[in-house]
Amino acid sequence: MTELKTTMDIFKLLDKSNCQKCGEKTCLAFAAAVFQNRKNLSECPRLNGETISKVTFQTENRNVVDRNREEIFNKLKKEIQEADLEERARITGARYKNGKLTLKILGKDFSVDDQGDIFTQIHVNLWVAIPFFQYILRGRGVEPAGEWISFRELSEGMQRYNFFQKQCEEPLKRVADVYPDLFDDMIHVLGGKAVKEQFRSDISVVLHPLPKLPIMVCYWKPEQELESSIGIYFDRTANRNLDTGSIFSLSSGLAQMFKKFAGRHGHTNGF
Ligand code: SF4
């Protein structure tokens, strides 16, 4: 096993062609993104699986990010153990039965008991589990107003917008450009709903990653000289039910999920 400790260690593995198939402008930018835990090595299609399987990460950054996320999760789990789940279910519009609070995430049941243990058929990772706990513990159960705003308009959204674009909108746009079934999957697999096109987009679909937290994805197809583009929008009430960090986490988890969907169907060129 080779231990990767710095951006340059990662850069040395790459073929340095700057082909941009990973979505970064250069191999060095990709190496930095892997080091910062924004990209996975497997997102460079020019690296073979054997090379990837022979390296491990010992970067300070990666460990700190993972450790922070685990610490947040464990802290929230303790809060769940002390919370009145029946009362929280009433406030957030979840169901409560036999000691478990249950709500729908992307149309599928997601439950937690009074020990903070999660029960669901969806693959659970911290990108979803942390927002789920935050929503239960701090959500105010405010009904969506039906008015859409961009990430920039959320509380402190402006400061995080560049990162949101890189982690959420750009990867999702690359999937939409090459994977024709993306919006059908959103509707038929994840319980989304096609809505009347918004902001003059060609396609608009609304998803519910949490019951009172709709997300609208709008796609503009490429046209003559213009590239395609994608926008992710939130209800004006979003921050009353979930903090901006958790909204970012959920959106990023969604983008990752769609990359996997597309990969499974062999549409991996370009990302
Ligand atoms: S896909 Fe790989 S080779 Fe191409 S720019 Fe990205 S890191 Fe470099």
XYZ file of N, CA and C and ligand atoms in Angstrom:
821
model
N 0.834 -1.211 0.000
C 0.000 0.000 0.000
C 0.871 1.264 0.000
N 0.527 2.233 -0.844
C 1.240 3.514 -0.832
C 0.376 4.517 -0.087
N 1.033 5.230 0.838
C 0.289 6.212 1.627
C 0.344 7.577 0.941
N -0.801 8.191 0.694
C -0.832 9.513 0.052
C -0.990 10.572 1.127
N 0.051 11.436 1.248
C 0.010 12.413 2.343
C -0.185 13.841 1.868
N 0.108 14.089 0.606
C 0.033 15.473 0.114
C -0.630 15.511 -1.264
N -0.970 16.738 -1.699
C -1.532 16.907 -3.044
C -0.553 16.375 -4.100
N 0.757 16.622 -3.886
C 1.731 16.181 -4.887
C 1.802 14.656 -4.966
N 1.608 13.975 -3.838
C 1.587 12.498 -3.878
C 0.465 12.024 -4.799
N -0.682 12.710 -4.710
C -1.838 12.323 -5.547
C -1.539 12.687 -7.004
N -0.984 13.879 -7.199
C -0.688 14.363 -8.559
C 0.231 13.386 -9.301
N 1.199 12.808 -8.573
C 2.171 11.906 -9.213
C 1.496 10.676 -9.821
N 0.330 10.293 -9.297
C -0.360 9.101 -9.822
C -1.051 9.383 -11.158
N -1.323 10.663 -11.435
C -2.171 11.028 -12.584
C -1.360 11.087 -13.876
N -2.053 11.021 -15.031
C -1.278 10.989 -16.283
C -0.925 12.382 -16.815
N -1.377 13.395 -16.136
C -0.996 14.801 -16.404
C -1.370 15.286 -17.806
N -2.417 14.704 -18.360
C -2.851 15.127 -19.701
C -3.779 16.347 -19.642
N -4.274 16.658 -18.430
C -5.238 17.767 -18.266
C -6.441 17.607 -19.202
N -6.913 16.386 -19.341
C -8.001 16.119 -20.299
C -9.363 16.642 -19.814
N -9.476 16.950 -18.518
C -10.680 17.543 -17.907
C -11.860 16.591 -17.788
N -11.642 15.291 -18.025
C -12.783 14.369 -17.921
C -13.284 14.217 -16.479
N -12.468 14.608 -15.517
C -12.888 14.544 -14.114
C -13.706 15.773 -13.730
N -13.776 16.747 -14.655
C -14.514 17.968 -14.346
C -13.636 19.079 -13.815
N -12.353 18.794 -13.592
C -11.425 19.848 -13.149
C -10.619 20.322 -14.354
N -10.101 21.537 -14.272
C -9.399 22.103 -15.440
C -8.039 21.459 -15.670
N -7.394 21.019 -14.592
C -6.065 20.406 -14.723
C -5.964 19.206 -13.781
N -4.942 18.383 -14.029
C -4.712 17.243 -13.128
C -4.340 17.741 -11.727
N -3.619 18.876 -11.685
C -3.218 19.391 -10.375
C -4.451 19.840 -9.578
N -5.396 20.467 -10.269
C -6.627 20.898 -9.586
C -7.396 19.674 -9.085
N -7.388 18.608 -9.881
C -8.065 17.376 -9.446
C -7.371 16.813 -8.199
N -6.018 16.799 -8.221
C -5.277 16.274 -7.066
C -5.630 17.070 -5.808
N -5.728 18.394 -5.960
C -6.070 19.236 -4.802
C -7.481 18.928 -4.316
N -8.404 18.687 -5.270
C -9.793 18.390 -4.893
C -9.875 17.057 -4.142
N -9.053 16.075 -4.560
C -9.044 14.778 -3.853
C -8.478 14.984 -2.450
N -7.422 15.775 -2.375
C -6.797 16.027 -1.073
C -7.774 16.694 -0.109
N -8.607 17.584 -0.669
C -9.581 18.301 0.181
C -10.874 17.511 0.366
N -10.897 16.291 -0.123
C -12.067 15.418 0.071
C -13.278 15.879 -0.741
N -13.040 16.666 -1.821
C -14.161 17.084 -2.672
C -14.371 16.124 -3.825
N -13.349 15.347 -4.151
C -13.441 14.385 -5.264
C -12.843 13.064 -4.809
N -13.250 11.989 -5.504
C -12.637 10.685 -5.250
C -11.671 10.367 -6.380
N -10.625 9.605 -6.060
C -9.663 9.206 -7.094
C -10.348 8.524 -8.272
N -11.396 7.758 -7.977
C -12.078 6.993 -9.027
C -12.754 7.901 -10.064
N -12.819 9.217 -9.781
C -13.445 10.128 -10.746
C -12.510 10.499 -11.895
N -11.260 10.060 -11.835
C -10.362 10.231 -12.993
C -10.451 8.942 -13.815
N -11.079 8.986 -14.986
C -11.262 7.756 -15.761
C -9.946 7.196 -16.305
N -8.866 7.973 -16.218
C -7.584 7.497 -16.748
C -6.767 6.747 -15.712
N -7.271 6.683 -14.480
C -6.573 5.916 -13.440
C -7.208 4.532 -13.381
N -6.388 3.491 -13.404
C -7.022 2.170 -13.362
C -7.304 1.735 -11.925
N -8.226 0.794 -11.809
C -8.686 0.335 -10.493
C -7.567 -0.244 -9.660
N -6.594 -0.866 -10.341
C -5.495 -1.499 -9.597
C -4.682 -0.437 -8.847
N -4.414 0.677 -9.532
C -3.651 1.760 -8.880
C -4.439 2.283 -7.681
N -5.748 2.495 -7.896
C -6.575 3.060 -6.813
C -6.580 2.124 -5.604
N -6.636 0.810 -5.885
C -6.738 -0.135 -4.761
C -5.426 -0.227 -3.972
N -4.325 0.297 -4.550
C -3.038 0.169 -3.852
C -2.661 1.401 -3.040
N -3.581 2.380 -2.936
C -3.228 3.576 -2.163
C -4.169 3.761 -0.973
N -3.631 4.376 0.053
C -4.473 4.758 1.195
C -4.251 6.243 1.465
N -5.200 6.862 2.116
C -5.077 8.285 2.428
C -4.739 8.464 3.896
N -3.721 9.220 4.122
C -3.392 9.557 5.506
C -3.309 11.067 5.643
N -4.049 11.790 4.815
C -3.946 13.252 4.871
C -4.639 13.779 6.119
N -4.036 14.801 6.669
C -4.626 15.463 7.826
C -6.044 15.890 7.500
N -6.188 16.574 6.329
C -7.477 17.123 5.941
C -8.567 16.077 5.939
N -8.296 14.976 5.227
C -9.315 13.951 5.096
C -9.724 13.434 6.474
N -8.700 13.198 7.341
C -9.033 12.684 8.661
C -9.855 13.683 9.465
N -9.487 14.958 9.334
C -10.194 15.982 10.110
C -11.649 16.074 9.648
N -11.855 16.070 8.304
C -13.229 16.175 7.786
C -14.064 14.990 8.274
N -13.515 13.775 8.113
C -14.270 12.589 8.520
C -14.543 12.602 10.025
N -13.501 12.986 10.773
C -13.659 12.976 12.227
C -14.716 13.992 12.662
N -14.669 15.183 12.053
C -15.657 16.212 12.401
C -17.066 15.717 12.156
N -17.236 15.086 10.990
C -18.586 14.628 10.639
C -19.068 13.556 11.629
N -18.155 12.674 12.001
C -18.544 11.629 12.963
C -18.889 12.231 14.316
N -18.087 13.234 14.711
C -18.356 13.885 16.005
C -19.731 14.549 15.998
N -20.043 15.235 14.895
C -21.352 15.908 14.803
C -22.462 14.863 14.893
N -22.284 13.764 14.152
C -23.310 12.714 14.143
C -23.518 12.170 15.564
N -22.425 11.871 16.274
C -22.554 11.284 17.612
C -23.210 12.256 18.590
N -22.893 13.543 18.422
C -23.497 14.566 19.295
C -25.018 14.619 19.043
N -25.378 14.596 17.773
C -26.807 14.650 17.437
C -27.523 13.382 17.906
N -26.830 12.261 17.809
C -27.442 10.991 18.253
C -27.780 11.071 19.754
N -26.868 11.665 20.526
C -27.136 11.838 21.973
C -28.362 12.724 22.179
N -28.441 13.778 21.386
C -29.602 14.684 21.514
C -30.893 13.942 21.181
N -30.828 13.061 20.199
C -32.021 12.278 19.825
C -32.433 11.394 21.002
N -31.433 10.816 21.701
C -31.742 9.932 22.835
C -32.475 10.697 23.944
N -32.192 11.998 24.037
C -32.829 12.799 25.103
C -34.112 13.490 24.629
N -34.374 13.439 23.327
C -35.519 14.191 22.782
C -36.833 13.435 22.993
N -37.924 14.185 22.971
C -39.252 13.584 23.010
C -39.658 13.341 21.541
N -39.413 12.132 21.057
C -39.620 11.851 19.631
C -41.082 12.013 19.208
N -41.982 11.692 20.141
C -43.408 11.812 19.798
C -43.749 13.284 19.515
N -43.216 14.148 20.390
C -43.443 15.589 20.222
C -42.762 16.102 18.943
N -41.523 15.638 18.693
C -40.805 16.079 17.496
C -41.527 15.598 16.227
N -42.117 14.409 16.312
C -42.861 13.896 15.149
C -44.053 14.802 14.882
N -44.726 15.231 15.949
C -45.904 16.092 15.791
C -45.494 17.419 15.125
N -44.366 17.975 15.578
C -43.936 19.278 15.045
C -43.478 19.169 13.591
N -42.725 18.117 13.286
C -42.119 18.042 11.937
C -43.018 17.345 10.925
N -44.162 16.846 11.362
C -45.072 16.173 10.430
C -44.657 14.743 10.146
N -43.842 14.157 11.047
C -43.437 12.754 10.880
C -44.484 11.848 11.552
N -44.350 10.534 11.395
C -45.226 9.589 12.089
C -44.492 9.077 13.325
N -45.267 8.703 14.352
C -44.644 8.121 15.541
C -45.420 6.878 15.936
N -44.712 5.745 15.990
C -45.391 4.498 16.350
C -44.370 3.532 16.961
N -44.778 2.834 18.007
C -43.917 1.834 18.668
C -42.512 2.371 18.966
N -42.453 3.594 19.458
C -41.159 4.164 19.866
C -40.290 4.640 18.712
N -40.826 4.615 17.498
C -40.003 5.058 16.360
C -40.647 6.236 15.643
N -39.795 7.198 15.283
C -40.251 8.317 14.450
C -39.893 7.966 12.999
N -40.864 8.143 12.109
C -40.627 7.784 10.701
C -41.044 8.931 9.795
N -40.210 9.237 8.820
C -40.617 10.184 7.777
C -40.071 9.692 6.442
N -40.478 10.377 5.392
C -40.061 9.943 4.056
C -38.860 10.760 3.578
N -37.865 10.037 3.094
C -36.740 10.682 2.419
C -36.761 10.181 0.983
N -36.941 11.093 0.031
C -37.043 10.729 -1.382
C -38.045 9.601 -1.600
N -39.187 9.701 -0.906
C -40.278 8.755 -1.086
C -40.124 7.450 -0.323
N -39.002 7.254 0.411
C -38.795 5.999 1.145
C -38.801 6.258 2.658
N -39.332 5.248 3.414
C -39.385 5.414 4.869
C -37.988 5.473 5.488
N -37.833 6.363 6.448
C -36.577 6.539 7.182
C -36.982 6.706 8.642
N -36.532 5.777 9.528
C -36.991 5.813 10.929
C -35.816 5.932 11.886
N -36.136 6.452 13.083
C -35.132 6.464 14.156
C -35.846 6.100 15.450
N -35.145 5.336 16.329
C -35.765 5.005 17.625
C -35.152 5.865 18.726
N -35.583 5.622 19.986
C -35.133 6.513 21.069
C -33.673 6.280 21.461
N -33.011 5.315 20.826
C -31.567 5.147 21.040
C -30.760 5.871 19.962
N -31.480 6.452 19.000
C -30.797 7.140 17.899
C -30.388 6.183 16.790
N -30.910 4.945 16.826
C -30.574 3.996 15.753
C -31.511 4.217 14.574
N -30.933 4.148 13.373
C -31.679 4.443 12.148
C -32.103 3.150 11.467
N -33.332 3.146 10.940
C -33.864 1.977 10.220
C -34.384 2.456 8.865
N -33.858 1.874 7.802
C -34.318 2.258 6.473
C -33.769 1.277 5.439
N -34.386 1.308 4.252
C -33.841 0.471 3.181
C -32.902 1.277 2.284
N -32.838 2.598 2.545
C -31.922 3.435 1.765
C -30.521 3.266 2.333
N -29.518 3.379 1.481
C -28.146 3.345 1.964
C -27.916 4.565 2.872
N -27.460 4.314 4.112
C -27.288 5.431 5.052
C -25.839 5.888 5.068
N -25.601 7.155 4.827
C -24.273 7.714 5.086
C -24.469 9.029 5.841
N -23.359 9.580 6.308
C -23.482 10.755 7.178
C -24.005 11.982 6.432
N -23.841 12.008 5.089
C -24.371 13.131 4.312
C -25.892 13.223 4.446
N -26.535 12.062 4.675
C -27.996 12.054 4.815
C -28.384 12.012 6.296
N -27.635 11.218 7.076
C -28.027 11.002 8.481
C -27.966 12.298 9.298
N -26.939 13.136 9.063
C -26.821 14.378 9.845
C -27.988 15.337 9.543
N -28.302 15.609 8.255
C -29.472 16.461 7.992
C -30.774 15.875 8.544
N -30.906 14.551 8.496
C -32.112 13.889 9.031
C -32.254 14.199 10.524
N -31.167 14.050 11.286
C -31.218 14.342 12.726
C -31.488 15.840 12.971
N -30.803 16.682 12.186
C -31.008 18.135 12.380
C -32.471 18.509 12.133
N -33.038 17.928 11.095
C -34.435 18.230 10.731
C -35.381 17.809 11.866
N -35.134 16.619 12.431
C -36.004 16.137 13.511
C -35.845 17.007 14.763
N -34.589 17.329 15.108
C -34.334 18.040 16.364
C -34.687 19.524 16.298
N -34.455 20.169 15.143
C -34.585 21.624 15.093
C -35.596 22.143 14.074
N -36.102 21.228 13.227
C -37.083 21.655 12.226
C -38.314 22.242 12.898
N -38.876 23.294 12.291
C -40.043 23.939 12.913
C -41.350 23.481 12.281
N -41.236 22.595 11.317
C -42.456 22.078 10.686
C -43.183 23.127 9.856
N -42.434 24.088 9.325
C -43.074 25.160 8.535
C -43.428 24.635 7.144
N -44.654 24.886 6.731
C -45.101 24.429 5.402
C -44.397 25.228 4.306
N -43.952 24.559 3.229
C -43.326 25.296 2.122
C -44.277 26.350 1.561
N -43.694 27.488 1.159
C -44.513 28.599 0.653
C -44.744 28.515 -0.846
N -43.971 27.660 -1.522
C -44.106 27.551 -2.985
C -43.372 28.651 -3.732
N -42.449 29.333 -3.036
C -41.632 30.365 -3.716
C -40.189 29.900 -3.699
N -39.573 29.891 -4.873
C -38.233 29.292 -4.985
C -37.137 30.336 -4.884
N -36.076 29.959 -4.128
C -34.918 30.855 -4.024
C -33.653 30.042 -4.306
N -32.580 30.731 -4.636
C -31.334 30.011 -4.934
C -30.569 29.769 -3.628
N -29.524 28.961 -3.718
C -28.698 28.667 -2.539
C -28.125 29.962 -1.959
N -27.763 30.905 -2.848
C -27.174 32.177 -2.400
C -28.093 32.931 -1.444
N -29.406 32.726 -1.587
C -30.356 33.486 -0.758
C -30.640 32.833 0.596
N -30.097 31.633 0.788
C -30.252 31.009 2.110
C -29.331 31.730 3.098
N -29.561 31.484 4.390
C -28.719 32.120 5.391
C -27.256 31.705 5.180
N -26.367 32.657 5.035
C -24.932 32.428 4.774
C -24.678 31.643 3.493
N -25.687 31.625 2.617
C -25.535 30.876 1.366
C -24.526 31.531 0.430
N -24.462 32.866 0.487
C -23.549 33.595 -0.393
C -22.105 33.152 -0.167
N -21.693 33.059 1.103
C -20.307 32.697 1.417
C -19.968 31.294 0.941
N -20.972 30.395 0.887
C -20.680 29.000 0.538
C -21.029 28.684 -0.904
N -21.472 29.714 -1.659
C -22.038 29.407 -2.972
C -21.039 28.770 -3.944
N -19.783 29.250 -3.944
C -18.793 28.656 -4.861
C -18.637 27.171 -4.602
N -18.565 26.825 -3.343
C -18.400 25.422 -2.964
C -19.656 24.622 -3.370
N -20.823 25.238 -3.187
C -22.086 24.574 -3.563
C -22.097 24.283 -5.071
N -21.653 25.287 -5.843
C -21.610 25.078 -7.300
C -20.700 23.910 -7.652
N -19.536 23.860 -7.049
C -18.555 22.822 -7.374
C -19.018 21.434 -6.933
N -19.635 21.370 -5.756
C -19.985 20.064 -5.184
C -21.341 19.557 -5.635
N -22.245 20.474 -5.991
C -23.624 20.052 -6.239
C -24.061 20.339 -7.675
N -24.026 21.616 -8.080
C -24.599 21.958 -9.386
C -23.736 21.449 -10.546
N -22.427 21.627 -10.467
C -21.582 21.210 -11.600
C -21.614 19.689 -11.807
N -21.466 18.867 -10.752
C -21.544 17.416 -10.975
C -22.909 16.990 -11.533
N -23.965 17.635 -11.040
C -25.307 17.259 -11.514
C -25.491 17.659 -12.989
N -24.943 18.784 -13.371
C -25.032 19.212 -14.775
C -24.297 18.209 -15.683
N -23.131 17.754 -15.217
C -22.380 16.801 -16.049
C -23.172 15.510 -16.219
N -23.878 15.090 -15.152
C -24.716 13.886 -15.276
C -25.847 14.156 -16.268
N -26.515 15.292 -16.112
C -27.668 15.609 -16.985
C -27.246 15.671 -18.454
N -26.014 16.125 -18.718
C -25.550 16.256 -20.107
C -25.376 14.907 -20.802
N -25.035 13.873 -20.018
C -24.722 12.597 -20.692
C -25.700 11.465 -20.348
N -26.536 11.672 -19.364
C -27.404 10.580 -18.896
C -28.862 10.967 -19.171
N -29.421 10.479 -20.276
C -30.755 10.948 -20.682
C -31.880 10.566 -19.718
N -31.658 9.527 -18.878
C -32.738 9.095 -17.977
C -32.722 9.805 -16.628
N -31.832 10.791 -16.479
C -31.690 11.421 -15.155
C -33.029 11.903 -14.592
N -33.784 12.654 -15.379
C -35.008 13.254 -14.833
C -36.123 12.215 -14.670
N -36.109 11.163 -15.528
C -37.048 10.053 -15.327
C -36.749 9.339 -14.012
N -35.446 9.142 -13.720
C -35.067 8.503 -12.442
C -35.549 9.341 -11.271
N -35.395 10.664 -11.398
C -35.827 11.533 -10.293
C -37.321 11.322 -10.023
N -38.085 11.152 -11.104
C -39.534 11.038 -10.948
C -39.944 9.627 -10.526
N -39.430 8.615 -11.227
C -39.928 7.259 -10.983
C -39.220 6.513 -9.863
N -37.943 6.801 -9.645
C -37.224 6.077 -8.589
C -37.278 6.845 -7.278
N -37.239 8.165 -7.339
C -37.116 8.951 -6.101
C -38.371 9.744 -5.760
N -39.465 9.414 -6.414
C -40.740 10.027 -6.056
C -40.819 11.514 -6.376
N -40.022 11.990 -7.351
C -40.073 13.411 -7.724
C -41.293 13.714 -8.581
N -41.479 14.987 -8.867
C -42.644 15.391 -9.656
C -42.218 16.442 -10.680
N -42.558 16.176 -11.952
C -42.265 17.190 -12.968
C -43.230 18.349 -12.744
N -42.734 19.559 -12.763
C -43.607 20.724 -12.573
C -43.478 21.633 -13.787
N -44.400 22.565 -13.892
C -44.351 23.513 -14.997
C -42.967 24.184 -14.993
N -42.341 24.257 -16.167
C -40.974 24.768 -16.236
C -40.850 26.130 -15.552
N -39.820 26.241 -14.724
C -39.603 27.480 -13.970
C -38.392 28.208 -14.534
N -38.346 29.490 -14.374
C -37.201 30.303 -14.792
C -36.805 30.016 -16.244
N -37.805 29.743 -17.097
C -37.586 29.466 -18.522
C -36.682 28.266 -18.781
N -36.667 27.319 -17.845
C -35.841 26.112 -18.049
C -36.564 25.167 -19.011
N -35.850 24.139 -19.492
C -36.480 23.133 -20.355
C -37.141 22.046 -19.523
N -36.564 21.739 -18.375
C -37.115 20.701 -17.486
C -37.056 21.215 -16.050
N -38.115 20.964 -15.284
C -38.093 21.294 -13.848
C -38.710 20.141 -13.080
N -37.973 19.640 -12.097
C -38.470 18.517 -11.292
C -38.317 18.873 -9.812
N -39.353 18.555 -9.026
C -39.284 18.811 -7.582
C -39.108 17.486 -6.845
N -38.104 17.447 -5.961
C -37.837 16.268 -5.127
C -38.067 16.631 -3.665
N -38.314 15.592 -2.838
C -38.471 15.838 -1.399
C -37.440 15.022 -0.620
N -36.215 15.544 -0.474
C -35.237 14.818 0.341
C -35.642 14.775 1.811
N -36.492 15.700 2.238
C -37.154 15.656 3.546
C -38.559 16.213 3.314
N -39.550 15.797 4.142
C -40.936 16.109 3.801
C -41.242 17.594 3.538
N -40.730 18.494 4.398
C -41.073 19.909 4.199
C -39.887 20.678 3.631
N -39.030 19.933 2.936
C -37.864 20.577 2.343
C -37.761 20.202 0.860
N -38.673 20.740 0.040
C -38.590 20.425 -1.388
C -37.365 21.074 -2.030
N -36.833 20.392 -3.029
C -35.717 20.929 -3.823
C -36.158 20.885 -5.277
N -35.976 21.990 -5.988
C -36.335 21.972 -7.414
C -35.059 22.004 -8.257
N -34.994 21.058 -9.213
C -33.850 21.011 -10.128
C -34.333 21.485 -11.495
N -33.707 22.517 -12.039
C -34.063 23.040 -13.374
C -32.898 22.820 -14.322
N -33.222 22.403 -15.530
C -32.167 22.126 -16.519
C -32.449 22.898 -17.796
N -31.440 23.582 -18.289
C -31.521 24.296 -19.564
C -30.662 23.514 -20.566
N -31.264 23.024 -21.628
C -30.511 22.251 -22.610
C -29.530 23.155 -23.367
N -28.451 22.562 -23.941
C -27.528 23.395 -24.717
C -28.237 23.955 -25.940
N -27.841 25.118 -26.340
C -28.537 25.763 -27.459
C -27.537 26.602 -28.248
N -27.421 26.303 -29.530
C -26.456 27.000 -30.396
C -25.105 27.153 -29.684
N -24.695 28.384 -29.431
C -23.381 28.599 -28.804
C -23.417 28.360 -27.286
N -24.638 28.313 -26.723
C -24.745 28.283 -25.257
C -24.634 26.870 -24.694
N -23.827 26.744 -23.632
C -23.727 25.458 -22.936
C -25.019 25.175 -22.172
N -25.249 23.922 -21.817
C -26.383 23.608 -20.934
C -26.105 24.217 -19.554
N -27.126 24.288 -18.736
C -26.850 24.667 -17.347
C -27.915 24.070 -16.427
N -27.587 24.065 -15.143
C -28.519 23.470 -14.163
C -28.608 24.394 -12.956
N -29.760 24.447 -12.343
C -29.918 25.248 -11.133
C -30.669 24.422 -10.091
N -30.230 24.532 -8.836
C -30.925 23.839 -7.740
C -31.545 24.923 -6.866
N -32.834 24.810 -6.622
C -33.564 25.858 -5.887
C -34.237 25.283 -4.643
N -34.493 26.178 -3.697
C -35.073 25.774 -2.406
C -36.289 26.642 -2.111
N -37.157 26.098 -1.273
C -38.319 26.894 -0.893
C -37.861 28.046 0.020
N -38.601 29.151 -0.066
C -38.251 30.328 0.757
C -38.204 29.990 2.251
N -38.956 28.972 2.683
C -39.008 28.622 4.107
C -37.906 27.631 4.519
N -37.035 27.238 3.588
C -36.104 26.124 3.834
C -35.340 26.244 5.156
N -34.796 27.446 5.436
C -33.974 27.586 6.648
C -34.778 27.501 7.948
N -36.087 27.555 7.853
C -36.874 27.416 9.089
C -37.008 25.938 9.450
N -36.723 25.075 8.485
C -36.791 23.631 8.750
C -35.424 22.966 8.794
N -34.411 23.608 8.217
C -33.083 22.988 8.180
C -32.014 24.067 7.991
N -30.866 23.880 8.637
C -29.771 24.849 8.504
C -29.094 24.703 7.137
N -28.388 25.762 6.718
C -27.791 25.782 5.375
C -26.727 24.685 5.201
N -25.945 24.423 6.242
C -24.922 23.365 6.140
C -25.559 22.022 5.824
N -26.678 21.724 6.472
C -27.359 20.445 6.234
C -27.990 20.422 4.845
N -28.480 21.577 4.386
C -29.058 21.642 3.034
C -27.957 21.378 2.004
N -26.792 21.947 2.241
C -25.643 21.694 1.366
C -25.316 20.199 1.351
N -25.269 19.611 2.541
C -24.923 18.197 2.673
C -25.905 17.305 1.895
N -27.190 17.603 2.041
C -28.210 16.819 1.335
C -28.068 16.957 -0.183
N -27.842 18.187 -0.644
C -27.736 18.433 -2.088
C -26.518 17.716 -2.648
N -25.436 17.749 -1.908
C -24.221 17.086 -2.353
C -24.432 15.564 -2.398
N -25.131 15.039 -1.378
C -25.454 13.599 -1.370
C -26.293 13.209 -2.582
N -27.231 14.101 -2.957
C -28.074 13.832 -4.136
C -27.227 13.772 -5.408
N -26.319 14.748 -5.552
C -25.468 14.784 -6.747
C -24.633 13.512 -6.833
N -24.105 13.069 -5.696
C -23.310 11.821 -5.681
C -24.165 10.627 -6.099
N -25.404 10.605 -5.597
C -26.299 9.486 -5.904
C -26.558 9.404 -7.418
N -26.777 10.568 -8.037
C -27.057 10.543 -9.476
C -25.828 10.158 -10.277
N -24.655 10.513 -9.787
C -23.443 10.077 -10.485
C -23.376 8.551 -10.479
N -23.763 7.958 -9.346
C -23.745 6.489 -9.258
C -24.779 5.879 -10.195
N -25.974 6.474 -10.235
C -27.025 5.975 -11.142
C -26.489 5.940 -12.571
N -25.905 7.064 -12.985
C -25.427 7.180 -14.361
C -24.294 6.187 -14.606
N -23.409 6.041 -13.592
C -22.287 5.107 -13.736
C -22.776 3.691 -13.936
N -23.834 3.331 -13.210
C -24.368 1.971 -13.304
C -24.890 1.677 -14.709
N -25.314 2.730 -15.402
C -25.842 2.544 -16.749
C -24.805 2.845 -17.814
N -23.558 2.946 -17.401
C -22.468 3.108 -18.362
C -22.308 4.502 -18.927
N -22.984 5.502 -18.324
C -22.841 6.881 -18.822
C -21.833 7.628 -17.956
N -20.593 7.208 -18.023
C -19.631 7.829 -17.115
C -18.683 8.790 -17.814
N -18.763 8.900 -19.137
C -17.835 9.806 -19.813
C -18.099 11.232 -19.378
N -17.027 11.952 -19.159
C -17.187 13.380 -18.873
C -17.299 13.690 -17.402
N -17.387 12.693 -16.510
C -17.323 13.027 -15.081
C -16.684 11.899 -14.303
S -9.491 13.106 -15.766
Fe -7.572 12.466 -14.874
S -6.092 12.831 -16.460
Fe -7.874 14.003 -17.003
S -7.578 16.046 -16.079
Fe -8.694 14.850 -14.609
S -7.109 14.000 -13.344
Fe -6.087 14.655 -15.197
